[in-house]
Short mmCIF file of C-alpha atoms in Angstrom, two decimals:
data_model
loop_
_atom_site.label_atom_id
_atom_site.label_comp_id
_atom_site.label_asym_id
_atom_site.label_seq_id
_atom_site.Cartn_x
_atom_site.Cartn_y
_atom_site.Cartn_z
CA MET V 1 0.70 7.09 4.27
CA LYS V 2 3.30 9.32 5.87
CA ILE V 3 6.69 9.48 4.17
CA THR V 4 9.35 9.21 6.82
CA LYS V 5 12.43 8.94 4.63
CA VAL V 6 13.03 9.76 0.96
CA TYR V 7 16.64 8.71 0.50
CA THR V 8 17.81 5.17 1.18
CA LYS V 9 21.37 5.28 -0.20
CA THR V 10 20.77 1.82 -1.71
CA GLY V 11 21.12 3.28 -5.21
CA ASP V 12 24.45 4.97 -4.59
CA ASP V 13 26.28 2.13 -6.35
CA GLY V 14 24.31 2.67 -9.59
CA ASN V 15 21.77 -0.09 -8.98
CA THR V 16 18.11 -0.03 -8.02
CA SER V 17 15.34 -2.46 -7.14
CA LEU V 18 12.55 -3.62 -9.39
CA VAL V 19 9.14 -4.77 -8.24
CA GLY V 20 9.89 -7.95 -6.29
CA GLY V 21 13.26 -6.71 -5.02
CA ILE V 22 15.49 -7.77 -7.92
CA ARG V 23 18.47 -5.40 -8.25
CA ILE V 24 19.46 -4.04 -11.68
CA ASN V 25 21.77 -1.38 -13.04
CA LYS V 26 20.22 2.05 -13.42
CA ALA V 27 21.38 2.14 -17.05
CA ASP V 28 19.28 -0.96 -17.89
CA VAL V 29 16.75 -0.67 -20.73
CA ARG V 30 13.98 -1.58 -18.26
CA LEU V 31 14.78 1.46 -16.14
CA GLU V 32 14.94 3.64 -19.24
CA ALA V 33 11.47 2.41 -20.19
CA TYR V 34 9.67 3.04 -16.91
CA GLY V 35 11.73 6.15 -16.22
CA THR V 36 10.54 7.64 -19.52
CA VAL V 37 6.95 6.74 -18.60
CA ASP V 38 7.50 8.61 -15.32
CA GLU V 39 8.87 11.59 -17.26
CA LEU V 40 5.78 11.53 -19.48
CA ASN V 41 3.58 11.46 -16.40
CA SER V 42 5.34 14.56 -15.07
CA HIS V 43 4.87 16.37 -18.38
CA ILE V 44 1.18 15.50 -18.30
CA GLY V 45 1.03 17.01 -14.81
CA LEU V 46 2.46 20.24 -16.23
CA LEU V 47 -0.01 20.14 -19.11
CA SER V 48 -2.82 19.65 -16.62
CA ALA V 49 -1.73 22.80 -14.79
CA TYR V 50 -2.23 24.78 -18.02
CA VAL V 51 -5.59 23.25 -18.94
CA GLU V 52 -8.67 25.02 -17.62
CA ASP V 53 -11.26 22.54 -18.94
CA ASP V 54 -12.37 20.13 -16.18
CA ASP V 55 -13.28 17.37 -18.64
CA ILE V 56 -9.85 17.45 -20.28
CA ASP V 57 -8.22 17.57 -16.85
CA ALA V 58 -10.18 14.46 -15.78
CA ILE V 59 -8.98 12.60 -18.90
CA LEU V 60 -5.39 13.65 -18.21
CA THR V 61 -5.71 12.42 -14.62
CA ARG V 62 -7.04 9.08 -15.88
CA ILE V 63 -4.10 8.79 -18.28
CA GLN V 64 -1.69 9.62 -15.46
CA SER V 65 -3.22 6.88 -13.31
CA ASP V 66 -2.93 4.44 -16.22
CA LEU V 67 0.73 5.40 -16.61
CA PHE V 68 1.33 4.33 -12.99
CA ILE V 69 0.04 0.90 -14.03
CA VAL V 70 2.27 0.96 -17.12
CA GLY V 71 5.29 1.92 -15.01
CA THR V 72 4.65 -0.89 -12.54
CA HIS V 73 4.25 -3.34 -15.42
CA LEU V 74 7.56 -2.25 -16.95
CA ALA V 75 9.28 -2.34 -13.53
CA THR V 76 8.37 -6.01 -13.11
CA ASP V 77 10.74 -8.61 -14.56
CA GLN V 78 8.10 -11.25 -15.28
CA SER V 79 10.74 -13.95 -15.70
CA GLN V 80 11.39 -13.64 -11.96
CA THR V 81 8.34 -11.92 -10.44
CA PRO V 82 4.69 -12.43 -11.36
CA LEU V 83 2.72 -9.32 -12.31
CA TYR V 84 0.64 -7.91 -9.49
CA PRO V 85 -2.97 -7.23 -10.48
CA SER V 86 -2.14 -3.52 -10.12
CA ALA V 87 0.38 -3.89 -12.98
CA ILE V 88 -2.16 -5.11 -15.53
CA LEU V 89 -3.57 -2.38 -17.75
CA PRO V 90 -7.15 -3.16 -18.80
CA GLU V 91 -7.41 -3.31 -22.60
CA GLU V 92 -10.43 -0.99 -22.28
CA GLU V 93 -8.01 1.84 -21.49
CA VAL V 94 -6.63 1.60 -25.03
CA SER V 95 -10.20 1.78 -26.37
CA PHE V 96 -10.90 4.75 -24.10
CA VAL V 97 -7.99 6.70 -25.59
CA GLU V 98 -9.10 5.76 -29.11
CA ARG V 99 -12.61 7.05 -28.41
CA GLU V 100 -11.18 10.31 -27.08
CA ILE V 101 -9.05 10.74 -30.21
CA ASP V 102 -12.08 10.14 -32.43
CA ARG V 103 -14.24 12.50 -30.36
CA ILE V 104 -11.69 15.32 -30.51
CA LEU V 105 -11.14 14.85 -34.24
CA SER V 106 -14.89 15.09 -34.87
CA GLU V 107 -14.93 18.49 -33.13
CA LEU V 108 -12.00 20.03 -35.01
CA PRO V 109 -12.03 21.92 -38.27
CA GLU V 110 -10.09 20.00 -40.90
CA LYS V 111 -6.66 21.38 -41.71
CA LEU V 112 -4.22 19.92 -44.15
CA GLY V 113 -0.46 19.79 -43.89
CA PHE V 114 2.16 19.00 -41.30
CA VAL V 115 1.71 20.98 -38.09
CA LEU V 116 4.68 22.63 -36.42
CA PRO V 117 4.56 22.16 -32.64
CA GLY V 118 3.48 25.31 -30.88
CA GLY V 119 0.61 27.73 -30.51
CA SER V 120 -0.74 28.18 -27.01
CA ILE V 121 1.22 27.12 -23.93
CA SER V 122 -1.12 24.17 -23.33
CA ALA V 123 -0.91 23.05 -26.98
CA SER V 124 2.87 23.35 -26.90
CA GLN V 125 3.00 21.24 -23.73
CA ALA V 126 0.68 18.66 -25.35
CA HIS V 127 3.22 18.41 -28.17
CA VAL V 128 5.96 17.78 -25.58
CA CYS V 129 3.77 15.02 -24.12
CA ARG V 130 3.33 13.63 -27.65
CA THR V 131 7.06 13.38 -28.26
CA VAL V 132 7.86 11.97 -24.80
CA SER V 133 5.12 9.36 -25.25
CA ARG V 134 6.74 8.33 -28.52
CA ARG V 135 10.08 7.96 -26.75
CA ALA V 136 8.41 5.95 -23.97
CA GLU V 137 6.93 3.66 -26.61
CA ARG V 138 10.34 3.19 -28.28
CA CYS V 139 11.89 2.32 -24.90
CA ALA V 140 9.10 -0.16 -24.14
CA ILE V 141 9.55 -1.77 -27.57
CA ARG V 142 13.29 -2.14 -26.91
CA LEU V 143 12.48 -3.78 -23.58
CA ALA V 144 9.91 -6.06 -25.27
CA GLN V 145 12.67 -7.37 -27.55
CA GLU V 146 14.37 -8.94 -24.54
CA ALA V 147 11.65 -9.31 -21.90
CA LYS V 148 7.93 -9.89 -21.58
CA VAL V 149 5.85 -6.73 -22.02
CA GLY V 150 2.09 -6.86 -22.45
CA LYS V 151 0.79 -5.87 -25.89
CA GLU V 152 -1.76 -3.60 -24.22
CA ILE V 153 1.14 -1.58 -22.78
CA LEU V 154 2.64 -1.03 -26.23
CA HIS V 155 -0.77 -0.25 -27.74
CA PHE V 156 -1.56 2.26 -24.98
CA LEU V 157 1.74 4.10 -25.38
CA ASN V 158 1.26 4.18 -29.16
CA ARG V 159 -2.24 5.69 -28.81
CA LEU V 160 -1.03 8.34 -26.38
CA SER V 161 1.12 10.09 -28.96
CA ASP V 162 -1.92 10.33 -31.25
CA TYR V 163 -4.06 11.57 -28.36
CA PHE V 164 -1.62 14.34 -27.48
CA PHE V 165 -1.38 15.36 -31.14
CA VAL V 166 -5.14 15.90 -31.43
CA LEU V 167 -5.29 17.42 -27.95
CA ALA V 168 -2.69 20.01 -29.02
CA LYS V 169 -4.90 20.85 -32.02
CA LYS V 170 -7.93 21.11 -29.71
CA MET V 171 -6.12 23.36 -27.21
CA ASN V 172 -5.08 25.73 -30.00
CA ASN V 173 -8.65 25.74 -31.25
CA ILE V 174 -10.08 26.44 -27.78
CA GLU V 175 -7.55 29.20 -27.13
CA GLY V 176 -7.94 30.79 -30.58
CA LYS V 177 -4.35 30.16 -31.63
CA SER V 178 -3.54 29.42 -35.23
CA GLU V 179 -1.46 26.38 -35.99
CA LYS V 180 1.63 26.87 -38.05
CA ILE V 181 1.70 24.60 -41.06
CA TRP V 182 5.11 23.43 -42.23
CA GLN V 183 6.26 25.02 -45.45
CA LYS V 184 9.15 23.65 -47.43
CA PRO V 185 11.87 26.33 -47.03
CA CYS V 186 13.59 25.56 -50.35
CA LYS V 187 12.08 25.41 -53.81
#
């Protein structure tokens, strides 16, 4: 599909269209929710640029594709527009992320303590993805308090923060970087 025009000027008044054409204010909690999912997707793209492992890159691409589904779901006001099939996240995607978390954890040496974000560039970016996924989840939960949001969407976003936490640990392990363990500064 060829893009012929990027700007429409229809949002110049501070409003935008949801799936189905309904207009809402750009400061609406719904926009905050799917906008944060879009931000997370962009951060995953940056993480992917740092990752040299094809298997990890394929998982990140799958998560990015799932986040497009999540964004479409959140951009649909189900009280006025029915969900398109493309806006329904299969529950198996939550299970997929859980299996990946378990697989990564089984490969890692056990370390105790709270981990400070950092280490390699890819691990540091995975930590950014972790924190943005937590914010996306909080936004989706706020939206779910006033509108219909599928439980699988909330479960998926919740699992992503755990996935990016263990992925950060894995990236540091792969790249031979030591994790910094939090130490209480005062005694």
